Each structure stands twice: as structure tokens, then as C-alpha cells.
Coordinates of N, CA, C and O in Angstrom, one line a residue:
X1033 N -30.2 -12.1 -9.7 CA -28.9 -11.9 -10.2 C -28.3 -10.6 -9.6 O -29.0 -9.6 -9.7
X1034 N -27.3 -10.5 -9.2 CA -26.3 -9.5 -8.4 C -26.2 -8.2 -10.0 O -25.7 -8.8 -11.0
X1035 N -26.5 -7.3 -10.1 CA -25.7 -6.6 -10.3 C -25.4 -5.0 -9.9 O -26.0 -4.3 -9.1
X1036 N -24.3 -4.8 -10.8 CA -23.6 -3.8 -10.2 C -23.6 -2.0 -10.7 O -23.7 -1.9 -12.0
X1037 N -23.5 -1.0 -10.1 CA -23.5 0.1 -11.2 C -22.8 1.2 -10.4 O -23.3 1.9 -9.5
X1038 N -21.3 1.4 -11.2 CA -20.3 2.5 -10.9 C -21.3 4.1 -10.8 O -22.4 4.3 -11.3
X1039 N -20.5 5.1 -10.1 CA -20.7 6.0 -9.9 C -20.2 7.5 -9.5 O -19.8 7.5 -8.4
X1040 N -20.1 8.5 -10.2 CA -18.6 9.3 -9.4 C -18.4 10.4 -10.7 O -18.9 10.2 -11.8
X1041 N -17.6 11.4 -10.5 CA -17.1 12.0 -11.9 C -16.3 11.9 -12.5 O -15.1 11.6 -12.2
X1042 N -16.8 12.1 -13.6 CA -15.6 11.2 -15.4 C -14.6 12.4 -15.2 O -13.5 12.0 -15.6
X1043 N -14.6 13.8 -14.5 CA -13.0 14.1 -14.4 C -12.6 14.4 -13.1 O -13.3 14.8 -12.2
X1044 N -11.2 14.1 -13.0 CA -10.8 14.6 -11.6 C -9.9 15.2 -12.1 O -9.4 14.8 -13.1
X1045 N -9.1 16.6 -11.4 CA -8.0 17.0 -11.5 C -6.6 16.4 -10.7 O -6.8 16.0 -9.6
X1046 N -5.2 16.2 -11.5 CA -4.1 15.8 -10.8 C -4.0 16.3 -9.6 O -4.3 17.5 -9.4
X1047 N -3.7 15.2 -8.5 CA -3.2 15.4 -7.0 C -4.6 15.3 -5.9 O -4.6 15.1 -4.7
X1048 N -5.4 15.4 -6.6 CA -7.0 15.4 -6.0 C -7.5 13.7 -5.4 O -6.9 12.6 -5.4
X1049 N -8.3 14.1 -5.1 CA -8.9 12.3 -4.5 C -9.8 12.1 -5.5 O -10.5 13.1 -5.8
X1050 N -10.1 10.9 -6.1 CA -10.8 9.9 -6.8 C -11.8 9.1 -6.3 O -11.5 8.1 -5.8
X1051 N -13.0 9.3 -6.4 CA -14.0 8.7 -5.8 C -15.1 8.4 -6.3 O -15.9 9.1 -6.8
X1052 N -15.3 7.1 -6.1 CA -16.4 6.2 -6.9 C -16.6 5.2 -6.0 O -15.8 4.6 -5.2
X1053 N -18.2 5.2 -6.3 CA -19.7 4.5 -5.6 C -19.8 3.2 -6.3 O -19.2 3.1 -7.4
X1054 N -20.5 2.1 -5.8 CA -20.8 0.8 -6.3 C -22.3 0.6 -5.9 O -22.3 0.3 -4.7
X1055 N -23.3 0.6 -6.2 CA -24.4 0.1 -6.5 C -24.6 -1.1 -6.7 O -24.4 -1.7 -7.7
X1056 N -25.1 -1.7 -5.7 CA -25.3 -3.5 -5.5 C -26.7 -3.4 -5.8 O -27.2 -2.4 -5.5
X1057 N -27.6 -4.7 -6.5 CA -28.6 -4.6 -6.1 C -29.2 -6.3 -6.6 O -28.7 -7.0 -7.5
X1058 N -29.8 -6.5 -6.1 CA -29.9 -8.1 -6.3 C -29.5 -9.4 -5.3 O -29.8 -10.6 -5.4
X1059 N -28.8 -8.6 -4.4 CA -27.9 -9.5 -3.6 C -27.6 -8.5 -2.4 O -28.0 -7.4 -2.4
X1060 N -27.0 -9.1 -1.3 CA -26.5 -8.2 0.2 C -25.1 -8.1 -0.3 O -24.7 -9.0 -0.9
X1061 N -24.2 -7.0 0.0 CA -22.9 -7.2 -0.2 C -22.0 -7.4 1.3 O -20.9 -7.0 1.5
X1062 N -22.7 -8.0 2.2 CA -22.8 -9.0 3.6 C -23.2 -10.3 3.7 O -23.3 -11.0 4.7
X1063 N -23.4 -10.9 2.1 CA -23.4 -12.4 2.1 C -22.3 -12.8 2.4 O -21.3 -12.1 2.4
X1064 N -22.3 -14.1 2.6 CA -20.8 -15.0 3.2 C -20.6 -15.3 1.8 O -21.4 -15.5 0.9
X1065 N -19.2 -15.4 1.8 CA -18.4 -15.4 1.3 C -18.4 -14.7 -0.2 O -17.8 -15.2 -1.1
X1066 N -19.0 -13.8 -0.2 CA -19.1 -12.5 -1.6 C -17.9 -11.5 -1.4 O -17.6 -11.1 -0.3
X1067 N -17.5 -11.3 -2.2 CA -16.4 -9.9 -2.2 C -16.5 -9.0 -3.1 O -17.6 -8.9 -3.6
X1068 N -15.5 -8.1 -3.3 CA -16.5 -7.0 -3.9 C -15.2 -6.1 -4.6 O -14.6 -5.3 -3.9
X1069 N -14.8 -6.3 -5.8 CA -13.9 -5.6 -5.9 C -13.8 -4.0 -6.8 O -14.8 -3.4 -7.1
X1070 N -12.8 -3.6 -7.1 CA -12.8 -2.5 -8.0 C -11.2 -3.1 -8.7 O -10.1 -3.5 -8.3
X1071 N -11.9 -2.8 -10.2 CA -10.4 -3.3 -11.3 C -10.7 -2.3 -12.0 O -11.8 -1.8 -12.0
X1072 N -9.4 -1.8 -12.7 CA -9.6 -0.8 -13.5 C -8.7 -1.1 -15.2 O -7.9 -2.1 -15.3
X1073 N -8.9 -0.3 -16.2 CA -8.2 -0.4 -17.1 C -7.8 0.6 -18.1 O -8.5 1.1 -19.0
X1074 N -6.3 1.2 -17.7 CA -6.0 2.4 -18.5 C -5.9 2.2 -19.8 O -5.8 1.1 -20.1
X1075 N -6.1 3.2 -20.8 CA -6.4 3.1 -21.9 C -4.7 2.5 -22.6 O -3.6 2.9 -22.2
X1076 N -5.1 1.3 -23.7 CA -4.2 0.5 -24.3 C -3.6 -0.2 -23.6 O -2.6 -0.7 -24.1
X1077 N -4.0 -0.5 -22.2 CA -3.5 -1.3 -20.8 C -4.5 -2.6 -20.5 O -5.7 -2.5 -20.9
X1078 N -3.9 -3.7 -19.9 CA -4.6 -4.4 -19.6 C -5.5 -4.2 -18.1 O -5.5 -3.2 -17.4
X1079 N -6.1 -5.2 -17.8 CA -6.9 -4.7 -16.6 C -6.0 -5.1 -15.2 O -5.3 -6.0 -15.1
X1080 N -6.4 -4.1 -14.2 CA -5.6 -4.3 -12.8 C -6.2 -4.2 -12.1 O -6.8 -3.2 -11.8
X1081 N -6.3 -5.4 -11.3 CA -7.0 -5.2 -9.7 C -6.4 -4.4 -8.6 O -5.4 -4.6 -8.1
X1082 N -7.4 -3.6 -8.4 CA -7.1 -2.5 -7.7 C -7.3 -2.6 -5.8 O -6.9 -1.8 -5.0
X1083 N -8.1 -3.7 -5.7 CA -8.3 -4.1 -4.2 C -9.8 -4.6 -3.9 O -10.4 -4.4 -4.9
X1084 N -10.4 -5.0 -3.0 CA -11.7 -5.5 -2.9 C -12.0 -5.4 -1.3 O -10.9 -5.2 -0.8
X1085 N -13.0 -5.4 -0.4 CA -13.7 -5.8 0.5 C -14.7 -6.8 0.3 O -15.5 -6.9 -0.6
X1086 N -14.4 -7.7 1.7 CA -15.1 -9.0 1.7 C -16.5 -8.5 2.6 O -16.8 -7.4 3.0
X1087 N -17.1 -9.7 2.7 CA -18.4 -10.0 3.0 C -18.7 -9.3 4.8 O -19.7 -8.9 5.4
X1088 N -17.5 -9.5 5.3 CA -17.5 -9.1 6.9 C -16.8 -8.1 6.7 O -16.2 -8.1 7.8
X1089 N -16.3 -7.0 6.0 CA -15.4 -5.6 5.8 C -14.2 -5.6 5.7 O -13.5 -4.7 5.4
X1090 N -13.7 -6.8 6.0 CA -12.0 -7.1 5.4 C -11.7 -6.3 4.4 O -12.5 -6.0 3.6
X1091 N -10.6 -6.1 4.4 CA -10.5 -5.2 3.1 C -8.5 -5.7 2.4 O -7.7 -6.0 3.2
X1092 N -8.3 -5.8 1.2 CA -7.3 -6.3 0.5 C -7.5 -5.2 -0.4 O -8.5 -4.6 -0.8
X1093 N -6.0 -5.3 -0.6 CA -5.2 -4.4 -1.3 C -3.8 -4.7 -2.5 O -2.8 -5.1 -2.0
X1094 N -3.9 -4.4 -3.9 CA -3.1 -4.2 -4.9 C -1.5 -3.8 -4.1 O -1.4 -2.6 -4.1
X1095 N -0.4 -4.4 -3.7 CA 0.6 -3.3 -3.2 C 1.1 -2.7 -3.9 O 2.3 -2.5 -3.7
X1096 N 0.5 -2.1 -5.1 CA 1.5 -1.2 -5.8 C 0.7 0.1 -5.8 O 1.1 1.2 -6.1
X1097 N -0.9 -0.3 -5.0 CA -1.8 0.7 -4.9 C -2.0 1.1 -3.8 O -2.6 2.2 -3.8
X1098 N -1.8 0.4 -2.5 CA -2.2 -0.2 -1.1 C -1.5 1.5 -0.2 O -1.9 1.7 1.0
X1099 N -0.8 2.2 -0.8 CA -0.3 3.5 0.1 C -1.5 4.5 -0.8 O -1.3 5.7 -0.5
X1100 N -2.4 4.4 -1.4 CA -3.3 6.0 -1.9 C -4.4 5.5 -2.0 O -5.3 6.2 -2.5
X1101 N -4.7 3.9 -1.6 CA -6.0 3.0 -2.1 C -6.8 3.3 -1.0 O -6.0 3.3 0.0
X1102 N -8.2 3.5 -0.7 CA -9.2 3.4 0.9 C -10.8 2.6 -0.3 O -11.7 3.0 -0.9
X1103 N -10.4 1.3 0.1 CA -12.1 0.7 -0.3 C -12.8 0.7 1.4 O -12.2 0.4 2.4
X1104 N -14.3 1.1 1.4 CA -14.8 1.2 2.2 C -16.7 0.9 2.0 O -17.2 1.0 0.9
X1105 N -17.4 0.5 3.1 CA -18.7 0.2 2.7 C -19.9 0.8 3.6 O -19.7 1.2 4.8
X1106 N -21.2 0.9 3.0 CA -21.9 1.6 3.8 C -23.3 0.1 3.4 O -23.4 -0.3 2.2
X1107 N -23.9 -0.4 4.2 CA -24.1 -1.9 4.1 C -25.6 -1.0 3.8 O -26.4 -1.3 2.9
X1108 N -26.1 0.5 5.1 CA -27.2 0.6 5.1 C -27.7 1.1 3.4 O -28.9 1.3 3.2
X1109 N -26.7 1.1 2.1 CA -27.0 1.4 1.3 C -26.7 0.3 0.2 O -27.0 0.7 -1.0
X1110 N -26.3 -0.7 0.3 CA -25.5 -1.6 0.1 C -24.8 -1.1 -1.0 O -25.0 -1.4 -2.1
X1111 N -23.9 -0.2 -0.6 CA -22.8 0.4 -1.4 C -21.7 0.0 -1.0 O -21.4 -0.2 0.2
X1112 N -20.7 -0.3 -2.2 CA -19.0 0.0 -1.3 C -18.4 1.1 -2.3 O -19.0 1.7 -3.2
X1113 N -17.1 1.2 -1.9 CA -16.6 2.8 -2.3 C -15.2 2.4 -2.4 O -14.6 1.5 -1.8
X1114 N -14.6 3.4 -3.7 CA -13.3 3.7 -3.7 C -12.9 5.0 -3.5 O -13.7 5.9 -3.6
X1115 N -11.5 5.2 -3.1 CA -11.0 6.2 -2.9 C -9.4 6.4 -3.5 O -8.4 5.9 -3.1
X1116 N -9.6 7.1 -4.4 CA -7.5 7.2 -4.6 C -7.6 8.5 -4.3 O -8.5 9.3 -4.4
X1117 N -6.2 8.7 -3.9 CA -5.3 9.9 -3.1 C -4.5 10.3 -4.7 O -4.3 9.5 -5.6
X1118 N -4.3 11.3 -4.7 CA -3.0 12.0 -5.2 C -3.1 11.5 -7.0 O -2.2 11.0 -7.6
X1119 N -3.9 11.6 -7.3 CA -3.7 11.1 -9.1 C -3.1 11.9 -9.6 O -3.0 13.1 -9.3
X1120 N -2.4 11.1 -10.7 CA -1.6 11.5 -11.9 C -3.2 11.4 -13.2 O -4.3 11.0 -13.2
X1121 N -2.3 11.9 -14.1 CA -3.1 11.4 -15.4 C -2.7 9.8 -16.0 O -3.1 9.4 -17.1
X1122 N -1.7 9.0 -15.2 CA -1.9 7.6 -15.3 C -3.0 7.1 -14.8 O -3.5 6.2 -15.4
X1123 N -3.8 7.5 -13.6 CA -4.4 6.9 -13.3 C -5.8 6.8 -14.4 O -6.8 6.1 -14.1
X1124 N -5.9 7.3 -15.3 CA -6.9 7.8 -16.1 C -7.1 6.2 -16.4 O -6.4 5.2 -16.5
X1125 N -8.2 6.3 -16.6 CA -8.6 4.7 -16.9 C -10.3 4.7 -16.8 O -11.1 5.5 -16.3
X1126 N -10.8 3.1 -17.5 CA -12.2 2.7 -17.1 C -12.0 2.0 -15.8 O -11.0 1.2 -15.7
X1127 N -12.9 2.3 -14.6 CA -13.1 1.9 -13.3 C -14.2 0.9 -13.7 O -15.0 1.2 -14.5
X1128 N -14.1 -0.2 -13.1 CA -15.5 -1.6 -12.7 C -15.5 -1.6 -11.5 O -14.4 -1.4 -11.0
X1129 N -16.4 -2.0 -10.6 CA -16.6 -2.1 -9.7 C -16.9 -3.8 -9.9 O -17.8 -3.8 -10.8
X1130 N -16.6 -5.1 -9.5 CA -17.1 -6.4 -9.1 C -17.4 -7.2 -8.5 O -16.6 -7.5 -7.6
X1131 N -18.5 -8.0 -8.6 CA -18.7 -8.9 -7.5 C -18.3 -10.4 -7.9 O -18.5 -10.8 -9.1
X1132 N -17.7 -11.2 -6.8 CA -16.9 -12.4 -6.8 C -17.5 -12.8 -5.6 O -18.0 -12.1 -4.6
X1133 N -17.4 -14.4 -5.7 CA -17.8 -15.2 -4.6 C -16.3 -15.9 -4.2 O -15.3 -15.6 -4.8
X1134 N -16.2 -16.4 -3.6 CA -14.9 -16.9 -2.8 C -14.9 -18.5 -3.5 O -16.0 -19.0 -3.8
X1135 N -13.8 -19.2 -3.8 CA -13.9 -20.4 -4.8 C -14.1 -20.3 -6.2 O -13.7 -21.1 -7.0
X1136 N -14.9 -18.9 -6.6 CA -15.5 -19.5 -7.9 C -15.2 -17.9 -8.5 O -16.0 -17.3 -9.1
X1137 N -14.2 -17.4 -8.3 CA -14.0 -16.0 -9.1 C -15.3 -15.1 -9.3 O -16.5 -15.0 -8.9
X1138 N -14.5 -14.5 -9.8 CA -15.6 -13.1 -10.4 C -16.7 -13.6 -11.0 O -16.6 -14.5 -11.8
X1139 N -18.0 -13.1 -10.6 CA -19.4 -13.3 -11.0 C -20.1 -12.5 -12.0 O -20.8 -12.9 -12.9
X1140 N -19.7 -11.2 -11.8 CA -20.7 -10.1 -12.8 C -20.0 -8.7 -12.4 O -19.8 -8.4 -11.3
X1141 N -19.7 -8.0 -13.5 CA -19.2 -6.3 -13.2 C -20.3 -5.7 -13.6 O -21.3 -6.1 -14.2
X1142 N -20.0 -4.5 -13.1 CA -20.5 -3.1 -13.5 C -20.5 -2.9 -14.9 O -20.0 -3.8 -15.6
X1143 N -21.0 -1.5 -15.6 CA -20.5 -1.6 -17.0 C -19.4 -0.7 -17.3 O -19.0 -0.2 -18.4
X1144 N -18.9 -0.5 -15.7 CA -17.9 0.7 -16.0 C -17.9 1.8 -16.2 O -18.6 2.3 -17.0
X1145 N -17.0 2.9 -15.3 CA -16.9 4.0 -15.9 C -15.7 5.0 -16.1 O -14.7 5.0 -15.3
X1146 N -15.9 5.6 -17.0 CA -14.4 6.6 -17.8 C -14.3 7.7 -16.6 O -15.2 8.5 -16.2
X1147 N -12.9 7.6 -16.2 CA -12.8 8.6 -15.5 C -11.4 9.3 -15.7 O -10.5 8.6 -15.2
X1148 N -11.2 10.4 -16.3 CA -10.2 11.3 -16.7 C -9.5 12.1 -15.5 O -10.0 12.5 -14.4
X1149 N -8.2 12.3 -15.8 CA -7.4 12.8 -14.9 C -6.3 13.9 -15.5 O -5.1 13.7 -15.8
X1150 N -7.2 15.1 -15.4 CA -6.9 16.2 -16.4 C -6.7 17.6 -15.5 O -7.5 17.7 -14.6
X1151 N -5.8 18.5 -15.6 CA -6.1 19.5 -15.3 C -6.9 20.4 -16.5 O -7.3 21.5 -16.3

């Protein structure tokens, strides 16, 4: 069974970059037709997909996120990665990192993690 485990620090300061690791393990995240997303959920907010990379490095993007969003992958660790540019303390929210297969939706998340956007 695929799973998943976020990584990164619970604070960042406003205007700074945002970055968080995904931990695959169970699975290649270079199988056909696997994708790999990151959703997140601000507090008293519902959840938002934030963008994913596919099985060959394609990469898709939220357009409300797609100008400060960089998902990226490193296969030799079978990691993928986010990156946000320029946070507010909106962005404060629980990050998941997920894996989905193509046809059949989302498979299994991470267990998430809190990451604050405080000076």
C-alpha cells in the first residue's frame, strides 16, 4: 500500500517561501498513471487543491495558485515537493500531500501537516 508522509516547518514567516517534502513509500511515484498531489486546508475552510505532478513530471496547477505554486520531484528519493512564494498568514493551513491514480481519484494521504504563517 502507497503511503505518504509530509515534511517541512510548522512556521514560516510572511513573504518567505513555503516548503514541504512528500515521502512515498510503497509504491514508485513514476508508476503510470499515479499522480501526486498537495491539498491543503485553512483553518474553518474547506479543503483546496493546490496542484499535483503526474507519473512522467507533468505538472498541474490550482489558477488561483499557479503564479507562487512550484510542485517538483526528485524520483532518486521518491520524493515530490512544494513550494509557495510570498505567504500571507492566509496561507496558514494543514498541508497533505496525495496520491491518486488516474480514473479512480485519490488513493491515500499523508496525515498532514500544520504549518503557520506568523511573523
Amino acid at each position: 500500500q502507497v503511503q505518504l508522509q509530509e515534511s517541512g516547518p510548522d512556521l514560516v514567516k510572511p513573504s518567505q517561501t513555503l516548503s514541504l517534502t512528500c515521502t512515498v513509500s510503497g509504491g514508485s511515484i513514476t508508476t503510470n498513471n499515479y499522480y501526486w498531489s498537495w491539498i491543503r486546508q485553512p483553518p474553518e475552510k474547506g479543503l483546496e487543491w493546490m496542484g499535483a505532478i503526474g507519473y512522467a513530471g507533468s505538472t498541474y496547477y490550482s489558477p488561483s495558485l499557479k503564479s507562487h505554486t512550484t510542485i517538483s520531484r526528485d524520483t532518486s528519493k521518491n520524493q515530490f515537493s512544494l513550494q509557495l512564494s510570498s505567504v500571507t498568514p492566509e496561507d496558514t493551513a494543514v498541508y497533505y500531500c496525495v496520491f491518486g491514480v488516474g480514473g479512480k481519484g485519490w488513493m491515500n494521504w499523508g496525515q498532514g501537516t500544520q504549518v503557520t504563517v506568523s511573523s
